[in-house]
mmCIF file of C-alpha atoms in Angstrom:
data_model
loop_
_atom_site.group_PDB
_atom_site.id
_atom_site.type_symbol
_atom_site.label_atom_id
_atom_site.label_comp_id
_atom_site.label_asym_id
_atom_site.label_seq_id
_atom_site.Cartn_x
_atom_site.Cartn_y
_atom_site.Cartn_z
ATOM 1 C CA MET A 1 39.027 -32.988 -33.430
ATOM 2 C CA ILE A 2 38.412 -30.347 -30.752
ATOM 3 C CA ASP A 3 40.695 -27.354 -30.800
ATOM 4 C CA THR A 4 41.696 -27.256 -27.126
ATOM 5 C CA LYS A 5 43.208 -23.813 -27.536
ATOM 6 C CA LYS A 6 39.663 -22.401 -27.807
ATOM 7 C CA LEU A 7 38.532 -23.966 -24.534
ATOM 8 C CA THR A 8 38.869 -21.903 -21.395
ATOM 9 C CA VAL A 9 38.646 -23.577 -18.003
ATOM 10 C CA SER A 10 37.653 -21.215 -15.202
ATOM 11 C CA SER A 11 35.936 -21.257 -11.864
ATOM 12 C CA SER A 12 32.173 -20.704 -11.547
ATOM 13 C CA PRO A 13 30.049 -18.900 -12.533
ATOM 14 C CA GLN A 14 30.570 -19.869 -16.153
ATOM 15 C CA ILE A 15 27.390 -18.185 -17.481
ATOM 16 C CA HIS A 16 27.533 -14.420 -17.625
ATOM 17 C CA SER A 17 24.843 -11.863 -18.356
ATOM 18 C CA ALA A 18 25.474 -8.876 -20.549
ATOM 19 C CA ASP A 19 23.550 -6.716 -18.055
ATOM 20 C CA SER A 20 25.768 -5.014 -15.506
ATOM 21 C CA THR A 21 24.530 -3.381 -12.301
ATOM 22 C CA ALA A 22 24.982 0.034 -13.838
ATOM 23 C CA LYS A 23 23.113 -0.946 -17.000
ATOM 24 C CA ILE A 24 20.165 -2.260 -14.957
ATOM 25 C CA MET A 25 20.041 0.787 -12.681
ATOM 26 C CA TRP A 26 20.149 3.315 -15.501
ATOM 27 C CA THR A 27 17.504 1.379 -17.441
ATOM 28 C CA VAL A 28 15.172 1.535 -14.426
ATOM 29 C CA VAL A 29 15.895 5.250 -14.125
ATOM 30 C CA LEU A 30 14.963 5.801 -17.779
ATOM 31 C CA SER A 31 11.746 3.791 -17.356
ATOM 32 C CA LEU A 32 10.729 6.123 -14.514
ATOM 33 C CA VAL A 33 11.437 9.381 -16.352
ATOM 34 C CA PRO A 34 7.985 9.740 -18.039
ATOM 35 C CA ALA A 35 6.186 9.446 -14.674
ATOM 36 C CA GLY A 36 8.468 12.151 -13.262
ATOM 37 C CA ILE A 37 7.905 14.469 -16.217
ATOM 38 C CA TRP A 38 4.161 14.064 -15.738
ATOM 39 C CA GLY A 39 4.498 14.888 -12.033
ATOM 40 C CA VAL A 40 6.384 18.103 -12.861
ATOM 41 C CA TYR A 41 3.791 18.965 -15.524
ATOM 42 C CA ILE A 42 0.777 18.744 -13.207
ATOM 43 C CA PHE A 43 2.409 20.003 -9.983
ATOM 44 C CA GLY A 44 4.799 22.641 -11.324
ATOM 45 C CA MET A 45 8.516 23.374 -10.996
ATOM 46 C CA SER A 46 8.522 22.815 -7.237
ATOM 47 C CA ALA A 47 8.150 19.110 -7.988
ATOM 48 C CA LEU A 48 11.258 19.196 -10.198
ATOM 49 C CA VAL A 49 13.228 20.928 -7.434
ATOM 50 C CA VAL A 50 12.199 18.244 -4.926
ATOM 51 C CA ILE A 51 13.306 15.474 -7.299
ATOM 52 C CA LEU A 52 16.659 17.147 -8.052
ATOM 53 C CA VAL A 53 17.397 17.828 -4.376
ATOM 54 C CA SER A 54 16.616 14.198 -3.493
ATOM 55 C CA ILE A 55 18.956 12.903 -6.196
ATOM 56 C CA ILE A 56 21.792 15.302 -5.351
ATOM 57 C CA ALA A 57 21.592 14.419 -1.644
ATOM 58 C CA ALA A 58 21.650 10.678 -2.355
ATOM 59 C CA VAL A 59 24.529 10.880 -4.839
ATOM 60 C CA ALA A 60 26.546 13.186 -2.547
ATOM 61 C CA ALA A 61 26.097 10.791 0.395
ATOM 62 C CA GLU A 62 27.118 7.866 -1.820
ATOM 63 C CA ALA A 63 30.212 9.702 -3.070
ATOM 64 C CA LEU A 64 31.284 10.679 0.440
ATOM 65 C CA LEU A 65 30.934 7.161 1.823
ATOM 66 C CA GLY A 66 32.627 5.747 -1.261
ATOM 67 C CA LEU A 67 35.531 8.099 -0.660
ATOM 68 C CA ILE A 68 35.775 7.034 2.976
ATOM 69 C CA ASN A 69 35.631 3.344 2.063
ATOM 70 C CA ARG A 70 37.827 3.799 -1.018
ATOM 71 C CA GLU A 71 35.165 2.477 -3.378
ATOM 72 C CA VAL A 72 33.880 4.208 -6.486
ATOM 73 C CA THR A 73 30.171 3.335 -6.562
ATOM 74 C CA VAL A 74 28.562 6.531 -7.775
ATOM 75 C CA ASN A 75 28.703 5.520 -11.425
ATOM 76 C CA ASP A 76 26.649 2.342 -10.930
ATOM 77 C CA GLY A 77 23.486 4.470 -10.776
ATOM 78 C CA SER A 78 22.098 2.897 -7.594
ATOM 79 C CA ALA A 79 22.367 6.105 -5.545
ATOM 80 C CA PHE A 80 20.836 8.113 -8.384
ATOM 81 C CA LEU A 81 17.913 5.655 -8.528
ATOM 82 C CA THR A 82 17.471 5.776 -4.747
ATOM 83 C CA GLY A 83 17.355 9.568 -4.810
ATOM 84 C CA LEU A 84 14.923 9.515 -7.720
ATOM 85 C CA LEU A 85 12.554 7.171 -5.882
ATOM 86 C CA VAL A 86 12.798 9.274 -2.728
ATOM 87 C CA GLY A 87 11.817 12.325 -4.767
ATOM 88 C CA TYR A 88 8.945 10.468 -6.396
ATOM 89 C CA ASN A 89 7.586 9.612 -2.927
ATOM 90 C CA MET A 90 7.524 13.235 -1.772
ATOM 91 C CA PRO A 91 4.659 15.765 -1.867
ATOM 92 C CA PRO A 92 5.340 18.428 -4.535
ATOM 93 C CA GLN A 93 5.851 21.316 -2.094
ATOM 94 C CA VAL A 94 7.523 19.531 0.791
ATOM 95 C CA PRO A 95 10.232 21.562 2.598
ATOM 96 C CA LEU A 96 13.524 20.697 0.906
ATOM 97 C CA PHE A 97 15.318 19.553 4.055
ATOM 98 C CA ILE A 98 12.919 16.578 4.245
ATOM 99 C CA PRO A 99 13.938 14.884 0.951
ATOM 100 C CA VAL A 100 17.581 15.622 1.867
ATOM 101 C CA VAL A 101 17.164 13.809 5.198
ATOM 102 C CA ALA A 102 15.296 10.947 3.502
ATOM 103 C CA SER A 103 17.994 10.443 0.854
ATOM 104 C CA VAL A 104 20.876 10.654 3.338
ATOM 105 C CA PHE A 105 19.092 8.235 5.686
ATOM 106 C CA ALA A 106 18.506 5.834 2.792
ATOM 107 C CA ILE A 107 22.133 5.851 1.652
ATOM 108 C CA VAL A 108 24.001 6.147 4.961
ATOM 109 C CA VAL A 109 21.832 4.199 7.414
ATOM 110 C CA VAL A 110 20.014 1.651 5.272
ATOM 111 C CA LYS A 111 22.515 0.992 2.489
ATOM 112 C CA TRP A 112 26.086 1.600 3.653
ATOM 113 C CA SER A 113 25.737 0.639 7.312
ATOM 114 C CA PHE A 114 24.891 -2.885 6.123
ATOM 115 C CA GLY A 115 27.771 -3.062 3.642
ATOM 116 C CA GLY A 116 26.623 -1.198 0.550
ATOM 117 C CA LEU A 117 24.749 -2.211 -2.577
ATOM 118 C CA GLY A 118 23.274 -5.715 -2.338
ATOM 119 C CA ALA A 119 23.864 -6.047 1.411
ATOM 120 C CA ASN A 120 20.950 -3.924 2.614
ATOM 121 C CA TRP A 121 17.948 -5.889 3.891
ATOM 122 C CA MET A 122 15.249 -3.370 3.019
ATOM 123 C CA ASN A 123 14.635 -0.935 0.209
ATOM 124 C CA PRO A 124 16.647 2.237 1.025
ATOM 125 C CA ALA A 125 14.258 4.664 -0.672
ATOM 126 C CA LEU A 126 11.251 3.222 1.138
ATOM 127 C CA ALA A 127 13.060 3.338 4.468
ATOM 128 C CA GLY A 128 13.977 6.988 3.875
ATOM 129 C CA ARG A 129 10.401 7.793 2.967
ATOM 130 C CA VAL A 130 8.968 6.082 6.063
ATOM 131 C CA PHE A 131 11.553 7.734 8.324
ATOM 132 C CA VAL A 132 10.638 11.274 7.251
ATOM 133 C CA PHE A 133 6.913 10.456 7.116
ATOM 134 C CA PHE A 134 6.795 9.617 10.803
ATOM 135 C CA SER A 135 9.249 12.394 11.690
ATOM 136 C CA TRP A 136 7.468 15.210 9.816
ATOM 137 C CA THR A 137 3.967 13.882 9.213
ATOM 138 C CA GLY A 138 2.388 17.318 8.683
ATOM 139 C CA PRO A 139 4.486 18.444 5.676
ATOM 140 C CA MET A 140 4.486 14.877 4.324
ATOM 141 C CA THR A 141 0.683 14.851 4.105
ATOM 142 C CA LYS A 142 0.136 18.262 2.512
ATOM 143 C CA TRP A 143 -0.820 17.777 -1.134
ATOM 144 C CA LEU A 144 -1.136 20.025 -4.148
ATOM 145 C CA LEU A 145 -4.121 19.807 -6.459
ATOM 146 C CA PRO A 146 -3.032 19.271 -10.097
ATOM 147 C CA ILE A 147 -2.561 22.424 -12.149
ATOM 148 C CA THR A 148 -4.448 20.703 -14.968
ATOM 149 C CA GLY A 149 -7.574 20.892 -12.833
ATOM 150 C CA GLY A 150 -7.526 24.699 -12.960
ATOM 151 C CA ALA A 151 -6.690 25.049 -9.260
ATOM 152 C CA ASP A 152 -3.136 26.383 -9.311
ATOM 153 C CA ALA A 153 -1.256 26.197 -5.989
ATOM 154 C CA VAL A 154 -4.252 24.954 -4.020
ATOM 155 C CA THR A 155 -3.807 22.158 -1.532
ATOM 156 C CA GLY A 156 -6.233 19.332 -0.950
ATOM 157 C CA PRO A 157 -6.491 15.754 0.244
ATOM 158 C CA THR A 158 -5.582 12.719 -1.834
ATOM 159 C CA PRO A 159 -8.442 10.421 -2.909
ATOM 160 C CA LEU A 160 -7.329 7.838 -0.349
ATOM 161 C CA GLY A 161 -7.042 10.476 2.382
ATOM 162 C CA SER A 162 -10.596 11.621 1.746
ATOM 163 C CA LEU A 163 -11.868 8.084 1.565
ATOM 164 C CA LYS A 164 -10.335 7.218 4.937
ATOM 165 C CA SER A 165 -12.710 9.650 6.667
ATOM 166 C CA ALA A 166 -15.648 7.817 5.077
ATOM 167 C CA TYR A 167 -14.663 4.645 6.940
ATOM 168 C CA PHE A 168 -15.364 6.363 10.248
ATOM 169 C CA ALA A 169 -18.731 7.817 9.256
ATOM 170 C CA THR A 170 -21.734 6.392 11.064
ATOM 171 C CA SER A 171 -23.788 6.060 7.878
ATOM 172 C CA LEU A 172 -23.074 6.378 4.177
ATOM 173 C CA ASN A 173 -25.522 6.590 1.343
ATOM 174 C CA VAL A 174 -23.139 6.058 -1.565
ATOM 175 C CA SER A 175 -22.386 3.154 -3.862
ATOM 176 C CA GLY A 176 -18.599 3.378 -3.637
ATOM 177 C CA PRO A 177 -15.466 5.550 -3.321
ATOM 178 C CA ILE A 178 -15.967 7.531 -6.532
ATOM 179 C CA GLU A 179 -19.482 8.600 -5.565
ATOM 180 C CA TYR A 180 -18.337 9.436 -2.045
ATOM 181 C CA LEU A 181 -15.465 11.645 -3.299
ATOM 182 C CA GLN A 182 -17.779 13.479 -5.682
ATOM 183 C CA SER A 183 -20.224 14.100 -2.827
ATOM 184 C CA GLU A 184 -17.333 15.607 -0.853
ATOM 185 C CA GLY A 185 -16.393 18.036 -3.620
ATOM 186 C CA LEU A 186 -13.480 16.040 -5.062
ATOM 187 C CA PRO A 187 -14.722 15.104 -8.544
ATOM 188 C CA VAL A 188 -12.399 12.207 -9.354
ATOM 189 C CA THR A 189 -13.011 9.763 -12.187
ATOM 190 C CA TYR A 190 -11.319 6.490 -13.097
ATOM 191 C CA LYS A 191 -9.708 8.305 -16.021
ATOM 192 C CA ASP A 192 -8.192 10.875 -13.627
ATOM 193 C CA LEU A 193 -6.795 8.062 -11.501
ATOM 194 C CA PHE A 194 -5.359 6.237 -14.525
ATOM 195 C CA ILE A 195 -3.584 9.157 -16.172
ATOM 196 C CA GLY A 196 -2.662 10.818 -12.858
ATOM 197 C CA ASN A 197 -4.811 13.936 -12.671
ATOM 198 C CA ILE A 198 -5.076 13.707 -8.878
ATOM 199 C CA PRO A 199 -3.251 14.957 -5.756
ATOM 200 C CA GLY A 200 -0.491 12.713 -4.512
ATOM 201 C CA SER A 201 3.246 12.129 -4.381
ATOM 202 C CA ILE A 202 5.159 13.416 -7.401
ATOM 203 C CA GLY A 203 5.964 10.143 -9.113
ATOM 204 C CA GLU A 204 3.121 7.909 -8.023
ATOM 205 C CA VAL A 205 0.079 9.605 -9.547
ATOM 206 C CA SER A 206 0.193 8.331 -13.141
ATOM 207 C CA ALA A 207 -0.609 4.617 -13.226
ATOM 208 C CA LEU A 208 -0.494 4.740 -17.029
ATOM 209 C CA LEU A 209 3.121 5.923 -17.290
ATOM 210 C CA LEU A 210 4.298 3.649 -14.482
ATOM 211 C CA LEU A 211 2.775 0.676 -16.295
ATOM 212 C CA LEU A 212 4.416 1.646 -19.581
ATOM 213 C CA GLY A 213 7.784 1.929 -17.854
ATOM 214 C CA ALA A 214 7.287 -1.470 -16.233
ATOM 215 C CA LEU A 215 6.519 -3.026 -19.619
ATOM 216 C CA VAL A 216 9.913 -1.822 -20.831
ATOM 217 C CA LEU A 217 11.573 -3.476 -17.840
ATOM 218 C CA LEU A 218 9.631 -6.696 -18.494
ATOM 219 C CA ALA A 219 10.738 -6.691 -22.129
ATOM 220 C CA ARG A 220 14.344 -6.166 -21.021
ATOM 221 C CA LYS A 221 13.927 -8.999 -18.452
ATOM 222 C CA ILE A 222 14.961 -6.664 -15.641
ATOM 223 C CA LEU A 223 11.535 -7.120 -14.059
ATOM 224 C CA THR A 224 9.749 -10.457 -13.660
ATOM 225 C CA TRP A 225 6.002 -10.937 -13.278
ATOM 226 C CA HIS A 226 6.079 -12.741 -9.936
ATOM 227 C CA VAL A 227 6.018 -9.896 -7.400
ATOM 228 C CA PRO A 228 3.773 -7.425 -9.309
ATOM 229 C CA VAL A 229 1.178 -10.054 -10.240
ATOM 230 C CA ALA A 230 1.101 -11.625 -6.763
ATOM 231 C CA TYR A 231 1.077 -8.225 -5.061
ATOM 232 C CA ILE A 232 -1.597 -6.509 -7.177
ATOM 233 C CA GLY A 233 -3.613 -9.724 -7.669
ATOM 234 C CA SER A 234 -3.905 -10.581 -3.968
ATOM 235 C CA PHE A 235 -4.604 -6.942 -3.089
ATOM 236 C CA ALA A 236 -7.345 -6.723 -5.736
ATOM 237 C CA PHE A 237 -8.954 -9.982 -4.605
ATOM 238 C CA LEU A 238 -9.105 -8.892 -0.955
ATOM 239 C CA ILE A 239 -10.402 -5.446 -1.890
ATOM 240 C CA TRP A 240 -13.147 -7.049 -3.975
ATOM 241 C CA MET A 241 -14.138 -9.324 -1.091
ATOM 242 C CA PHE A 242 -13.932 -6.961 1.861
ATOM 243 C CA GLY A 243 -13.428 -3.432 0.495
ATOM 244 C CA GLY A 244 -17.155 -2.737 0.429
ATOM 245 C CA VAL A 245 -17.634 -3.672 4.079
ATOM 246 C CA ARG A 246 -16.254 -0.335 5.300
ATOM 247 C CA MET A 247 -18.487 1.510 2.818
ATOM 248 C CA GLY A 248 -21.552 -0.342 4.060
ATOM 249 C CA THR A 249 -22.206 -2.090 0.743
ATOM 250 C CA GLY A 250 -21.368 -5.601 1.946
ATOM 251 C CA LEU A 251 -19.067 -8.392 0.808
ATOM 252 C CA PHE A 252 -17.850 -8.768 -2.789
ATOM 253 C CA THR A 253 -18.615 -5.133 -3.638
ATOM 254 C CA GLY A 254 -15.196 -3.515 -3.187
ATOM 255 C CA ASP A 255 -14.067 -1.048 -5.866
ATOM 256 C CA VAL A 256 -10.967 -2.828 -7.146
ATOM 257 C CA LEU A 257 -10.127 -0.359 -9.909
ATOM 258 C CA PHE A 258 -10.235 2.641 -7.584
ATOM 259 C CA HIS A 259 -7.874 1.086 -5.056
ATOM 260 C CA ILE A 260 -5.417 -0.251 -7.645
ATOM 261 C CA LEU A 261 -5.112 3.131 -9.353
ATOM 262 C CA SER A 262 -4.980 5.163 -6.118
ATOM 263 C CA GLY A 263 -2.003 5.975 -3.935
ATOM 264 C CA GLY A 264 1.410 4.431 -4.346
ATOM 265 C CA LEU A 265 0.376 0.875 -5.200
ATOM 266 C CA MET A 266 1.635 0.942 -8.790
ATOM 267 C CA LEU A 267 4.942 2.617 -7.927
ATOM 268 C CA GLY A 268 5.457 0.253 -5.008
ATOM 269 C CA ALA A 269 4.418 -2.982 -6.697
ATOM 270 C CA LEU A 270 6.275 -2.342 -9.960
ATOM 271 C CA TYR A 271 9.440 -0.532 -8.873
ATOM 272 C CA MET A 272 10.045 -0.855 -5.120
ATOM 273 C CA ALA A 273 8.776 -4.290 -4.084
ATOM 274 C CA THR A 274 10.826 -5.684 -6.989
ATOM 275 C CA ASP A 275 14.189 -4.459 -5.694
ATOM 276 C CA MET A 276 16.584 -7.303 -6.472
ATOM 277 C CA ALA A 277 18.612 -6.920 -3.272
ATOM 278 C CA THR A 278 15.667 -7.059 -0.892
ATOM 279 C CA THR A 279 13.404 -9.716 -2.429
ATOM 280 C CA PRO A 280 13.571 -13.534 -2.367
ATOM 281 C CA LEU A 281 15.851 -15.434 -4.719
ATOM 282 C CA THR A 282 13.329 -17.755 -6.376
ATOM 283 C CA GLY A 283 10.120 -17.255 -8.339
ATOM 284 C CA LYS A 284 8.125 -19.152 -5.705
ATOM 285 C CA GLY A 285 9.642 -16.978 -3.003
ATOM 286 C CA ASN A 286 8.766 -13.815 -4.920
ATOM 287 C CA ILE A 287 5.142 -14.947 -5.230
ATOM 288 C CA ILE A 288 4.956 -15.478 -1.452
ATOM 289 C CA PHE A 289 6.597 -12.089 -0.949
ATOM 290 C CA GLY A 290 4.066 -10.440 -3.277
ATOM 291 C CA LEU A 291 1.116 -12.137 -1.585
ATOM 292 C CA GLY A 292 2.323 -10.850 1.782
ATOM 293 C CA CYS A 293 2.657 -7.307 0.423
ATOM 294 C CA GLY A 294 -0.847 -7.486 -1.032
ATOM 295 C CA PHE A 295 -2.370 -8.747 2.204
ATOM 296 C CA LEU A 296 -0.662 -6.126 4.374
ATOM 297 C CA SER A 297 -1.490 -3.286 1.975
ATOM 298 C CA PHE A 298 -5.152 -4.304 2.024
ATOM 299 C CA LEU A 299 -5.229 -4.763 5.799
ATOM 300 C CA ILE A 300 -3.656 -1.407 6.657
ATOM 301 C CA ARG A 301 -5.437 0.583 3.946
ATOM 302 C CA ILE A 302 -8.945 -0.700 4.753
ATOM 303 C CA PHE A 303 -8.793 -1.408 8.483
ATOM 304 C CA GLY A 304 -5.760 0.615 9.644
ATOM 305 C CA SER A 305 -5.503 4.279 10.542
ATOM 306 C CA LEU A 306 -3.254 5.217 7.594
ATOM 307 C CA PRO A 307 -4.786 5.903 4.174
ATOM 308 C CA GLU A 308 -1.677 4.557 2.433
ATOM 309 C CA ALA A 309 0.072 1.300 3.261
ATOM 310 C CA VAL A 310 2.454 0.379 0.456
ATOM 311 C CA SER A 311 5.735 1.507 2.029
ATOM 312 C CA LEU A 312 5.109 -0.193 5.367
ATOM 313 C CA SER A 313 3.873 -3.381 3.717
ATOM 314 C CA ILE A 314 6.979 -3.798 1.581
ATOM 315 C CA ILE A 315 9.339 -3.058 4.463
ATOM 316 C CA VAL A 316 7.592 -5.596 6.711
ATOM 317 C CA MET A 317 7.865 -8.232 3.987
ATOM 318 C CA ASN A 318 11.553 -7.341 3.502
ATOM 319 C CA ILE A 319 12.035 -8.598 7.063
ATOM 320 C CA PHE A 320 10.652 -12.012 6.102
ATOM 321 C CA VAL A 321 12.850 -12.474 3.016
ATOM 322 C CA PRO A 322 15.490 -14.653 4.774
ATOM 323 C CA VAL A 323 12.733 -16.959 6.071
ATOM 324 C CA ILE A 324 11.083 -17.151 2.651
ATOM 325 C CA ASP A 325 14.435 -17.956 1.036
ATOM 326 C CA ARG A 326 15.091 -20.688 3.597
ATOM 327 C CA TYR A 327 11.918 -22.586 2.668
ATOM 328 C CA THR A 328 11.872 -21.893 -1.069
ATOM 329 C CA LYS A 329 15.517 -22.280 -2.026
ATOM 330 C CA ILE A 330 16.321 -24.698 -4.814
ATOM 331 C CA LYS A 331 17.920 -27.957 -3.691
ATOM 332 C CA ARG A 332 21.254 -28.674 -5.313
ATOM 333 C CA PHE A 333 21.352 -31.737 -7.525
ATOM 334 C CA GLY A 334 22.865 -34.726 -5.729
ATOM 335 C CA TYR A 335 22.420 -33.234 -2.284
ATOM 336 C CA GLY A 336 19.781 -34.307 0.233
ATOM 337 C CA GLU A 337 19.114 -34.901 3.874
ATOM 338 C CA VAL A 338 21.246 -37.605 5.458
ATOM 339 C CA LYS A 339 19.046 -40.204 7.132
ATOM 340 C CA GLU A 340 20.380 -41.636 10.349
ATOM 341 C CA LYS A 341 20.590 -45.392 10.412
ATOM 342 C CA SER A 342 18.437 -47.076 13.029
ATOM 343 C CA GLY A 343 20.327 -48.432 16.018
ATOM 344 C CA GLU A 344 23.235 -46.010 15.669
#
């Protein structure tokens, strides 16, 4: 006989997850810490200052708006994570007012003006990064060479920035991006790209540590495979097919490994395109979203005027999320389209 005293009847949802918003946010933060430590190690203490300023500005903006709206949201970790990602997307020696503006823009304009956490339609950190990039392009494209390369406090172009100039050369006599960069005095290897011994934004340079952090999120089921696999897979396929055309080596000769390990692709595909609030609801929708990000990143990076394309690609696809959800949503059991009877 069933003990009815142990049965609890309540409204939906009846299935609860042990993961709270705060638990998810702080887990993502912890997964990103190694990449940040590496950025500080190779770029120096200025990188740490940029990260801290970005976080403080984001948390302060969140606290102020929470006070105005009588909501305590600082402890959920979302503002801290937004500030951390803003800092990771900054050059190591960027003037400090720029990450402050980016973090405040992300929290105030992108997040709270649409209703707060979960109501924003695009990734706040990416929006903040794009806003300051187009507002102060000069400081946002000034890069430090890694200290580990023996060139302390010397600026230089990123591998993608150098490669972009090759696309406009009338003739090239190289087999691919690595050979071109070495001919231009930037001796970059695949190992440098993988571990992060290259110029770039603070938190995006080490593909190795970003991948390890993402594996933790996959194991914790905070991250699913759909967006990263669709994003990186479609990008790699298109690079392989058409990436060599701009280098003059023809179709199916693109350097996939170079382009996957360069720029902000790993940080974007693993941590920013997977933002739960700004991506589709279903696995099928996330695959479509990832394919769109991969296509746009390839298109802008190879044929556009910007060397990097991850931020813009994700934001553009954020716009299409409602449409993707509309055509990929799961139909409720027992519900269907009502067919009109003929003659009525």
